Structures are given as C-alpha cells and as structure tokens.
C-alpha cells in the first residue's frame, strides 16, 4: 500500500498516518517529493484496513501495489495449470470444445445433440439443468432429472459433462452425475456458492460476471481455490457495455490479460457473449487465434423451438462447419483438436 | 411481441413466421408498411419463446411491447405500496433513515452506534453480519452472533433492524433476530436466494445489482413477490460505469424512473454509491429532493478503525449534522421525519 | 510518478529504470518494501514520458500522483470562481437557470419562449443555432440567422444568451451575437475548438462528454483556460452507461466531486441527461439540493412539434411549476433565485 | 416507426396520435392486441419527428424499425466495397497492414520506421502530425512539417500514407501530402470535420468513438458519404467500459456486426484498444481470424523514448515476428498478404 499525501500536507498530518500504521505493528517508508509526500507501508498489510486512512487529514489517495489473489496468481505459480475433466484435459496443449444445448429439455433431445457434437469434435457436453432466468415466469430447468439425462448421454457417447449449479442442493446433485460444474455469470460473486464449489471436489468452470473486472474474477477463483480446489477454469462470456448490437460485449483481450496474470486455463463462450448464432463462428476463430484454451458453444437440434437461448444456438450443420474450419487455426497455434 | 421483417422479405418468409406463431395457438396481426412488414402477436405470449424467431429467414428484429414483471408493475397496481418494518413504515408519507455500521464488529460497538443513530433520527438500524467480500482473505462477518447483537440493540433502543443475507442459513437465522432482510447487489440475480427471501415472510430490501438494468431489477423483485411476499423495498446503490472518481455511479434518475414503473418504495444508499463520506451528505439531500422514500447510510463510531468500508462511513457528528440538514428538505417534499 | 517494480525484480532492472529517470535530469527516491520496490520520481515530470517505463523489464505499473490540470485545480486556487454572463453571474451565491429551446426554429418561436422563461425566473436564454445531429439527414440548425434571433430576444427581454458552437466559423459568428458559448458533449475533446473558444474572449460552458471521466473533463477545461480564458463553467449532462431507461445516466455525484477538485462553477442539464420531460423536475431539484450552481433546461412552446428533442422539453406551464417548486430549495441551500 | 400505446389507452388518446401522424401527410396502420394497441406509420417518416409523440397522452414507447443510414447500409448495397489508397487496396481480397509511429517525431525517425515496417509487410505508413492529447501540456505534433516527412517517406519507400486530421487546416494540408486521412475517436461526432473530410476527395479512415454505438458510427460514416465520398474505411479501436486491465476494451464482435450491416471495409487497431504492446500480437491474430480487412499497428524504433504512446508500440523485431506469424492466418481466411 502507498499513501499519497496532499501537496503541502501538514507535518502533523503525516505523523498521524505514520502513527496509525506503526500502531498496527507495521513500519513505514517515507518519500518526500517536491510536490507530494508518499508513505509506503512495509510489512504484512493484512493486519490493517489501509483504505480507512482516506479518512485521515491531508491524505489524498491510497494505492494498492500488490494483488489480493495469491493461489490464482501467476507470479507465484508461473507454469500453466491443466485441468482434467473426465477423460479430457483443459490446458495449453489442447483446444477443448464444450458444446450442447442451453437447457436440457428431454432425454431424446440431449442424446441426439450429444451424438452430433461428439461427431464434430466436442469432448465435453454442456447442458443446463438449473436455469437462472431473468424472469420468474421463464422455464427454470429440469433440475436433477436433467442431470440424469446428462449422465446417460455421457455413458452412451463417452463425452465428459458439465452443468451449471445455482445452489448447495444443485452441487450435491451434480457431484453424483456430472464431471465438472459451472458457476454462472450471475453467481460469480455468490461467495457461499463459490466456497461450496471449492469443497465439492469437482473441477469448476467459473464464468465472468457481467460487470466483473479481471481483478474481481480472479478473486472469485481465489474463493474456490482457498477451499483446496485447484481445478478452476475461467470462461470469458462477454461483459455489459453501452453497445446493444450484441447481447454482451466479448472482451477478447481478457484472454491475453489472463494468460499474463494467472496460470489457470481460460476458455471463451461466443454464444452468450454475442447472443446471435451469426456471430458465433467468427468469434470462435478469434478466440482460438488469440490463445484461448477452449470454447463453450451452444448447439441445438432445433433452435427455433429451443426453450432457452434459441437465437444464439448453432444447428448441427453450422456447428460441424465451424469445427471443420477451426481445425487449421488449431494447427497454427499448436493445439491438439481432432474432429 | 412485434416481429419486424427485413425490407423486401419474401412472402414465404413472412408465411413461415406466421405459421410458427399460429402453430403455438396464437394469432397474428400483419402491418405492411412501405419499407417493412411488421407482424404483431395477439394472445398469451408466455406460450412461445418469440426470441427464437430471430433464427427465421428475413426476420430483422423482435421487439417486446410489454414488461415481463406483473406484480411489481405500476400499470396493474397504481397505488404506492407502504412496507411495515417493526414499528416503522417505509412509504410515501415518511422519509425513513436506516443507519449503522457496514459490519457488526462487537456488541459494544453496535450498541453505541445504535444509540447515536437513533438520537439523530434513524428508525432502522443496519448492520452486516454476513459480509460478501471481494477477497476470501477479508473479514467475513460475525454471522449469527452479529444477529444476536442486532436483536439486543433493537430491544435497547426500539429501533427496527435490517441485515443482509447471503444464504438459506443466513435467512433462517435472520428470521429469528431481525425485522427486515437485505439482498445485496452481488446477489440480486441469485434467484434461489430471492425465492427463499420471498418465502421468509420478512420484508425484503432489494439492492440493485452493479450492472442491473431497471428491467432486471424489477424482475428480481418479481421473483420475491411471486412467492407471495409483497413487502419489497428497492434500494439504488450505484451502478458500475467507466468513471472511477466515485466507487460507483449513483443513478439518481432511477428514483423517478421507478416511481413511474412500480408501486414499490425506493430508497437510496449514498454510502456505497459514492464510496466516500465526503459525498454522502450532498447525495442524501439529492435523494430526498427527487422523491426517494428513504436513505441507507453507513455510520461508524470510529471510521479509521472500521473493519469494512471505513472511508464511506460517517462519524456520529457528521451523521447528526446531516439529518439536521435533511429536515427542511423533508418538509418541502412533504415527508414526515423527526429527529 | 511512482514506478512499482514486480516482486523479485532484478537489481539490474531497477538500475535501468533509475538510469532512465536520471538520464532525463530528474532524481529518484527508492523504497524497498518486503514485497516490492517502489521508485518515486523527484523533479519536473514534464521532462519525461514516464508511461514509457512500462516497456522496461520488471516494471509492474506506473502510477501518477498529481493531476495534469493546474489552472482548473482547486489545490492551487481554493476560492470558488464566479463567471459573469451578460448582467448575470454564475457562482456560489446564485442559482442560475438557463432555459430555452433545443433548436432555434423561428424568430417568433424564440421570442415567445424567451418571454415565458424570463417570467419564470430564467436569466439566460439557451437556443441552438448549430445542431450536431447523429444523422446527416436531421435538421442542422439555422446557423447565423438563429444567432440574430437570439440577439433580438436578448434585447427585448434583457436575458443573457448562450449558444452552442461547433466550428471556428460558429465561434466567430457567436462573438457578434451572444453572451456565452457552449462546447457540446460530442466536441468536449475537439481540442482545436477548445483552444478557439479559449481565445474568443467569451465565457464558455463546457459540457461533459458522454464517456469523459472527471479527469478528462477538467483537462478539457484546462485547454480553454490555458488560452487565457478563465470564465469556464462546467455542465454535467449525463454519461453513457448500460442503462437505457433514461437517454443517458445523470452522474449527479459529479457535482460534489467537482466542488472538491475545481474552483469552476458547475451546472446540471436534467433535459439531455434523462431524455424525458417527466424526469426533469425531480432531477432539477436533486441538482439544486446537492450544490449545483445552476440548471440548463429545455423549454418549448409546443414540444410535440419541436424540430429537435421534443420529448425532453418542458411546456411553459411545466417550467413555471418547476421554478416555483425550486424556490424553497434555493432558500435552504442559500442561493439567490427570484421568479 | 411504431408507436406502442399504454395498456387501456383511451380511444381519444389513440385518435390524437393518429391525427398528428395524418396531419403530417402520412398514414397509419392500427394493430389492436389483447394488451396494447400499436400504431405503425406508413410513408416518408422524414416528414415528422416521431419521437415527439412520446409527449402525447397514453403513448408508452416509440420504436424505430429502419436504420437512419442509407449510403453505408448493406441492405441497399450488398457487395463489399474496396477502397484504393495509393497503390494499395483495402477490401475483401487483402489483409492491409498500416503501421508506423503514434507521432511523427523527426525525419530520420520516420524514415527508419518506414523502411522497417515496409520490410515486414506493411503497405500503408501511419504517423500522427496533429495529435489530439488529453492534456494541453502534452506534445501536440509537428503539424505540416510532419506531413512533409510523411510524403518524403512515401517517396523513398513506395508506401501509401495516412495521417489523422483534427481541423479544416489539417485537411487542407493533408491533401497536399498524404494518401488517406484519419478521423480519430475523439472527433467521430465532430460533424463539421466529417463533412470536410467528405469533401476532401481523399479516402477516409473513420475510427470509432470511445462510446459510440455501431449505429452512431455508421451515421458518422454517412456524414462523410453524403458529401459524395464513398471511400470510407471503419476502424475498431476499443470502447470505454468499466474494465481497466486494458486501456480500452476491444469490441472484436464489431467486425462481424459491421460485415452484416455495411459494405464498407473494417480494420482493427490492436494498439490503442489494449494500450500495451504485450497484447497487440494476440489481438491482431484475433482480428484477422474473425474477418477484419486490415490492421493498424503502432511501431516505434525506440518505444522507451517515444513522445506518445510508447507502452503500446511494437519494436521492429516484435512487429516483424508478428507479421510472420500473421501470414498463415491470412492464408486460412483467404486474404493476400505478402511479407
């Protein structure tokens, strides 16, 4: 922490800040510039709430100089992490494609989709059984029944499976049926859920909140990891901005930013970020080109009749065309992907 | 729902859309303009996912014409709602002031603050026992012990009490000790929690999410109300924008916007929205002047040593000065407030 | 400037940064903490582009500690500035109300409006003669003819006048006819125009850009002031956010923030920020309550037939009602305003 | 335009709207749904300001159904446009790389950079001679002298040239020396400048404003085109959001969105959008992968001593490595690019 004093701060004001810091068992390092005096704090900063110093006289600003996340921080763990999900691995050597319907609707539907996405190269089947919907009057998911269908589809196809969880009960059910759980954007700062996901033992896909900064997102990962679970994968799925031409704005630069800050894998969801099937293929290619470890794509056998997110779902034919087109990009960036 | 077709849409494209709608048991109303054809849907729209129509050929856009929230909607409930909390009432006749520390720290601290805020005109004591913090390494609250202190302070002072809840367990505990529960910004779309809050029987203060639109916020209220709980109060607490001069950006226009769209009371939190005690008094006055039903203000006996949000907390003296200054504003807008 | 080095930065990396700074004729102040080393720059920072240091090895971040604006900065000019416009003064003792049509349409229209707003307490007549419109096919203003009508209306009513300028030619014309010029939101960083406004000799109303930070806005004021013109008034008119319930989001906290950072007066435009006449009165009251020095309000004799911004214009009756209601707020905050 | 009436709108309210529209020489199409009545306007809408109808009683909302831009609209011009700049062509068959320093500093510097970027495959040399800087105390560019250096570099290397213009004078000078002019982000809605750029006869690169929607951006292009200049190229350079990990947020989805809405070419600027040389290569690859027609990249012989934007500039070695890596991506997407 650095405390920047106002120009011409009174000596007693500076002394008051120093006393506060020293009174908390820390020491200070004073730097008197021509314009301002800067006070650096030396020692274990967790022992004081330095932000409180803004209420002291003549204090201009408090500036943090270290990140609050440790386990997720690349500075202390420089090698990239690989996360095992069923028989597949998410990490620097592969391009992992997760695909499936937004919501699990029926057993037949899911099985049909599972077979199709597998044939086109997906290794993880996605499907929502607990749907967080903006309106209470929208379809909320099949819940445990949906999870059973996921397990069935996994048995039949050999795909690994992932399902979003929204509560303790959902996590308890998911542990029985699927290989990976997902924390959705709206729950990214549901810290209770993050801790429970951490304790579940399953690998966790952590979607970025709609207005979460990179810093907050990594702190959310830290919540999961601080419970002893290091199998965390990040998923960029668009942030909320003023632009309405797309459902959200895909923050594609989050991929290289995360590659610099954390050792955790990061994948991209071009479906939710754009909200339209028309933009999914180009955004998927952009993601692979810039270094993403994987993709999460919504695929539906009949988008016009999907119970959720039809407009952003690819048909089987469009998904197959996309993965065929992705192959050469994977070759260039040196990631294994086999259709 | 209105479906806008592209210019020169083929007759078969229009027919396909019409067939889809009629196949769902609804009827259509066609409007052929010079430039575009528009298809209106007549009947109970909950029977189809109209957004899916964007995948049809020659469809340009889908536009909703009615709101998805009903119980919270002023169109169907024009009279303003008053919400009883302990012996106080939040509604159009009063200015309700909720005040207290961000986090309950000790019994003594809470009692001291409770007495001070009561003397300055507050009628509801706020205090966090379950703290959702960005970092897992920050202070997370006293939990049930904190709630007991709240109850103690209520007995001693006669103040009503409010506490944030973050889980089912927190709601179950809160029901035993406090008069109102709060859903925080980060949990505004934690739909499981919203439903449980709805079933708790306690009045609920619903804070706006950092990037929630007015529409999503009202839909979140609808989740609570659809469980049979009509005692919902909205709280504007700042949204996330590009501006960093304040912690968040207080969307003060949400007050008149909500007065137009819903019958639920709306209060303003000038502490979290600005993040600085220096801006709290002016924003509190602005809120009263433009029609807010109340204020939620953080007050601390010793902000420099607060365990959470010190920089935005008012001292007793500053809070007392503020409520004294608020009195004439309340008189002008015709709301009862007695110091 | 402070340079924060990465944890475990190599001694040669630190030395390289020090050499670069010293090579520019400045000196450094090193602070070695337990986690990171921090390098403070001592001396006249305008002699180097410190941001370039981010390309040096082991540099983590560069943090500015002083503001780039000087003339507008309250630190160096603590007393509030009053700006004289015609016979009226914008500053801490008054509440100045500027009112009039978005666009000057005809001489008759303007004269009618001028008389009406004067009667209701306005002292400055606003009216657009050069309209920056999103589409080239929208009405672009009467240009110099409009300015002549403004002058005519001023002669007749005794009101001072203000008009937006969008080019050198517009400034040259404005100097002949009106008392104050306005730089609109879209031109807030049109630095050529800012300098010319500075040289015009007329007081300047500087509207905030739609996505301008407080810092950028003050730097824009600095452009005008650095040409020798200290008569600058700031105008908050809403920023662009994700919320679409209002045209823009009125950043009301910009009022106290500016009161802390600059000595220049600040007024609020509730018409453009909300985009709807329905929200203008409540936002005007909020602005006065929190310390604004004035208001700019769109008033039209016949909003339904206005050539621009009809939806946000007040009728004469609504404007008169509003100023009557504003009077007691002005009395409380101690500002002169006479209807 | 569609006018949506409130539920239970009075018949006289509906009649008033109809009369207003018919009074402007247009006709209406009424659609009475179960919940609401919708009024469509038939005829040439430029004859009325339909937005004004929001001031009519019982009107709920006005919704536009057609875009305001015509010349830039793909609906009326389905074939992609190619823009000739010097001897190079920006369009669907090539990947055009523009590279060079943020600011032209000296003749030597520019010549050195010009030779280097040409060798690495760039065909257009960028260089700023008129710099719009946030602070009036920052370096503002060499102006006409800088343009002469650009011309000199073009003669020597055979590169085409582009330079930002900020005023009429700058355009007049640019016409004499360079092949293409650029309208920068801060001037995207400086409509006077747009019109003058349209009349200049030179091809125009139109950068997106920091908070401009896709719609506003296309309307800005329309300003240029409506002056008879169809040689307009769009440039996505990042938008302003809440995220501060990058200087701006690259809205990569603007590439496919623009490909759907307009026939104009679109290029991407990974330098300004990220603000850091570290993120430029990955974003450049993402842009090529998703269909951009070109790239604008800042390259400097000595970023640590650049007078502007050093942190985001590539060294010669890094730029050369990047273009070598881009080659296979160009091959996949079928665009000519030769190093």
GROMACS .gro file of N, CA, C and O in nm, chain B residues 229-264:
model
  144
  568UNK      N    1  -4.471  -1.269  -0.125
  568UNK     CA    2  -4.423  -1.165  -0.034
  568UNK      C    3  -4.426  -1.029  -0.106
  568UNK      O    4  -4.348  -1.003  -0.195
  569UNK      N    5  -4.518  -0.943  -0.063
  569UNK     CA    6  -4.532  -0.815  -0.132
  569UNK      C    7  -4.457  -0.703  -0.064
  569UNK      O    8  -4.460  -0.588  -0.108
  570UNK      N    9  -4.388  -0.734   0.046
  570UNK     CA   10  -4.317  -0.630   0.122
  570UNK      C   11  -4.175  -0.616   0.070
  570UNK      O   12  -4.079  -0.657   0.136
  571UNK      N   13  -4.164  -0.558  -0.048
  571UNK     CA   14  -4.033  -0.541  -0.110
  571UNK      C   15  -4.003  -0.391  -0.123
  571UNK      O   16  -4.090  -0.314  -0.165
  572UNK      N   17  -3.883  -0.354  -0.083
  572UNK     CA   18  -3.837  -0.216  -0.097
  572UNK      C   19  -3.711  -0.219  -0.185
  572UNK      O   20  -3.623  -0.302  -0.164
  573UNK      N   21  -3.704  -0.129  -0.283
  573UNK     CA   22  -3.589  -0.124  -0.372
  573UNK      C   23  -3.484  -0.029  -0.314
  573UNK      O   24  -3.518   0.067  -0.247
  574UNK      N   25  -3.358  -0.056  -0.342
  574UNK     CA   26  -3.251   0.033  -0.295
  574UNK      C   27  -3.148   0.057  -0.406
  574UNK      O   28  -3.076  -0.033  -0.445
  575UNK      N   29  -3.145   0.182  -0.454
  575UNK     CA   30  -3.044   0.223  -0.553
  575UNK      C   31  -2.914   0.248  -0.478
  575UNK      O   32  -2.910   0.325  -0.382
  576UNK      N   33  -2.807   0.184  -0.523
  576UNK     CA   34  -2.679   0.194  -0.452
  576UNK      C   35  -2.560   0.214  -0.546
  576UNK      O   36  -2.446   0.184  -0.511
  577UNK      N   37  -2.593   0.266  -0.665
  577UNK     CA   38  -2.484   0.295  -0.759
  577UNK      C   39  -2.464   0.182  -0.858
  577UNK      O   40  -2.478   0.065  -0.824
  578UNK      N   41  -2.433   0.219  -0.980
  578UNK     CA   42  -2.405   0.121  -1.085
  578UNK      C   43  -2.259   0.134  -1.128
  578UNK      O   44  -2.193   0.233  -1.097
  579UNK      N   45  -2.213   0.035  -1.199
  579UNK     CA   46  -2.074   0.038  -1.244
  579UNK      C   47  -2.064   0.106  -1.380
  579UNK      O   48  -2.132   0.067  -1.474
  580UNK      N   49  -1.979   0.206  -1.388
  580UNK     CA   50  -1.958   0.276  -1.515
  580UNK      C   51  -1.808   0.292  -1.534
  580UNK      O   52  -1.729   0.240  -1.455
  581UNK      N   53  -1.769   0.368  -1.635
  581UNK     CA   54  -1.627   0.392  -1.661
  581UNK      C   55  -1.567   0.491  -1.562
  581UNK      O   56  -1.445   0.499  -1.551
  582UNK      N   57  -1.650   0.567  -1.492
  582UNK     CA   58  -1.599   0.672  -1.404
  582UNK      C   59  -1.544   0.613  -1.274
  582UNK      O   60  -1.611   0.534  -1.209
  583UNK      N   61  -1.422   0.654  -1.236
  583UNK     CA   62  -1.362   0.599  -1.115
  583UNK      C   63  -1.346   0.703  -1.004
  583UNK      O   64  -1.292   0.673  -0.899
  584UNK      N   65  -1.395   0.825  -1.028
  584UNK     CA   66  -1.385   0.928  -0.924
  584UNK      C   67  -1.469   0.893  -0.802
  584UNK      O   68  -1.440   0.935  -0.691
  585UNK      N   69  -1.574   0.815  -0.825
  585UNK     CA   70  -1.654   0.763  -0.716
  585UNK      C   71  -1.652   0.610  -0.726
  585UNK      O   72  -1.628   0.555  -0.834
  586UNK      N   73  -1.677   0.543  -0.615
  586UNK     CA   74  -1.671   0.397  -0.614
  586UNK      C   75  -1.764   0.337  -0.719
  586UNK      O   76  -1.728   0.246  -0.792
  587UNK      N   77  -1.886   0.386  -0.723
  587UNK     CA   78  -1.982   0.351  -0.827
  587UNK      C   79  -2.046   0.481  -0.872
  587UNK      O   80  -2.014   0.587  -0.818
  588UNK      N   81  -2.137   0.475  -0.967
  588UNK     CA   82  -2.206   0.596  -1.011
  588UNK      C   83  -2.350   0.588  -0.962
  588UNK      O   84  -2.425   0.500  -1.003
  589UNK      N   85  -2.387   0.680  -0.873
  589UNK     CA   86  -2.524   0.682  -0.823
  589UNK      C   87  -2.618   0.717  -0.938
  589UNK      O   88  -2.609   0.824  -0.996
  590UNK      N   89  -2.707   0.625  -0.972
  590UNK     CA   90  -2.804   0.651  -1.080
  590UNK      C   91  -2.927   0.714  -1.017
  590UNK      O   92  -3.030   0.648  -0.996
  591UNK      N   93  -2.916   0.842  -0.989
  591UNK     CA   94  -3.022   0.912  -0.916
  591UNK      C   95  -3.153   0.913  -0.996
  591UNK      O   96  -3.262   0.913  -0.937
  592UNK      N   97  -3.143   0.907  -1.128
  592UNK     CA   98  -3.267   0.910  -1.207
  592UNK      C   99  -3.346   0.781  -1.192
  592UNK      O  100  -3.463   0.775  -1.232
  593UNK      N  101  -3.285   0.679  -1.133
  593UNK     CA  102  -3.361   0.557  -1.106
  593UNK      C  103  -3.477   0.585  -1.011
  593UNK      O  104  -3.577   0.512  -1.012
  594UNK      N  105  -3.466   0.690  -0.930
  594UNK     CA  106  -3.576   0.722  -0.837
  594UNK      C  107  -3.703   0.760  -0.915
  594UNK      O  108  -3.805   0.692  -0.902
  595UNK      N  109  -3.700   0.865  -0.998
  595UNK     CA  110  -3.824   0.894  -1.072
  595UNK      C  111  -3.862   0.784  -1.171
  595UNK      O  112  -3.981   0.761  -1.196
  596UNK      N  113  -3.765   0.714  -1.228
  596UNK     CA  114  -3.798   0.605  -1.321
  596UNK      C  115  -3.877   0.498  -1.247
  596UNK      O  116  -3.980   0.449  -1.295
  597UNK      N  117  -3.832   0.462  -1.127
  597UNK     CA  118  -3.903   0.359  -1.052
  597UNK      C  119  -4.040   0.408  -1.004
  597UNK      O  120  -4.136   0.331  -1.002
  598UNK      N  121  -4.048   0.535  -0.971
  598UNK     CA  122  -4.178   0.590  -0.929
  598UNK      C  123  -4.280   0.579  -1.043
  598UNK      O  124  -4.400   0.573  -1.019
  599UNK      N  125  -4.230   0.577  -1.165
  599UNK     CA  126  -4.319   0.566  -1.280
  599UNK      C  127  -4.356   0.420  -1.312
  599UNK      O  128  -4.464   0.392  -1.359
  600UNK      N  129  -4.263   0.329  -1.284
  600UNK     CA  130  -4.285   0.191  -1.326
  600UNK      C  131  -4.341   0.097  -1.222
  600UNK      O  132  -4.396  -0.007  -1.254
  601UNK      N  133  -4.317   0.130  -1.094
  601UNK     CA  134  -4.359   0.035  -0.990
  601UNK      C  135  -4.424   0.108  -0.874
  601UNK      O  136  -4.403   0.227  -0.855
  602UNK      N  137  -4.499   0.032  -0.797
  602UNK     CA  138  -4.563   0.085  -0.676
  602UNK      C  139  -4.478   0.061  -0.552
  602UNK      O  140  -4.513   0.106  -0.443
  603UNK      N  141  -4.366  -0.008  -0.569
  603UNK     CA  142  -4.281  -0.039  -0.453
  603UNK      C  143  -4.202   0.084  -0.409
  603UNK      O  144  -4.164   0.165  -0.492
   0.00000   0.00000   0.00000
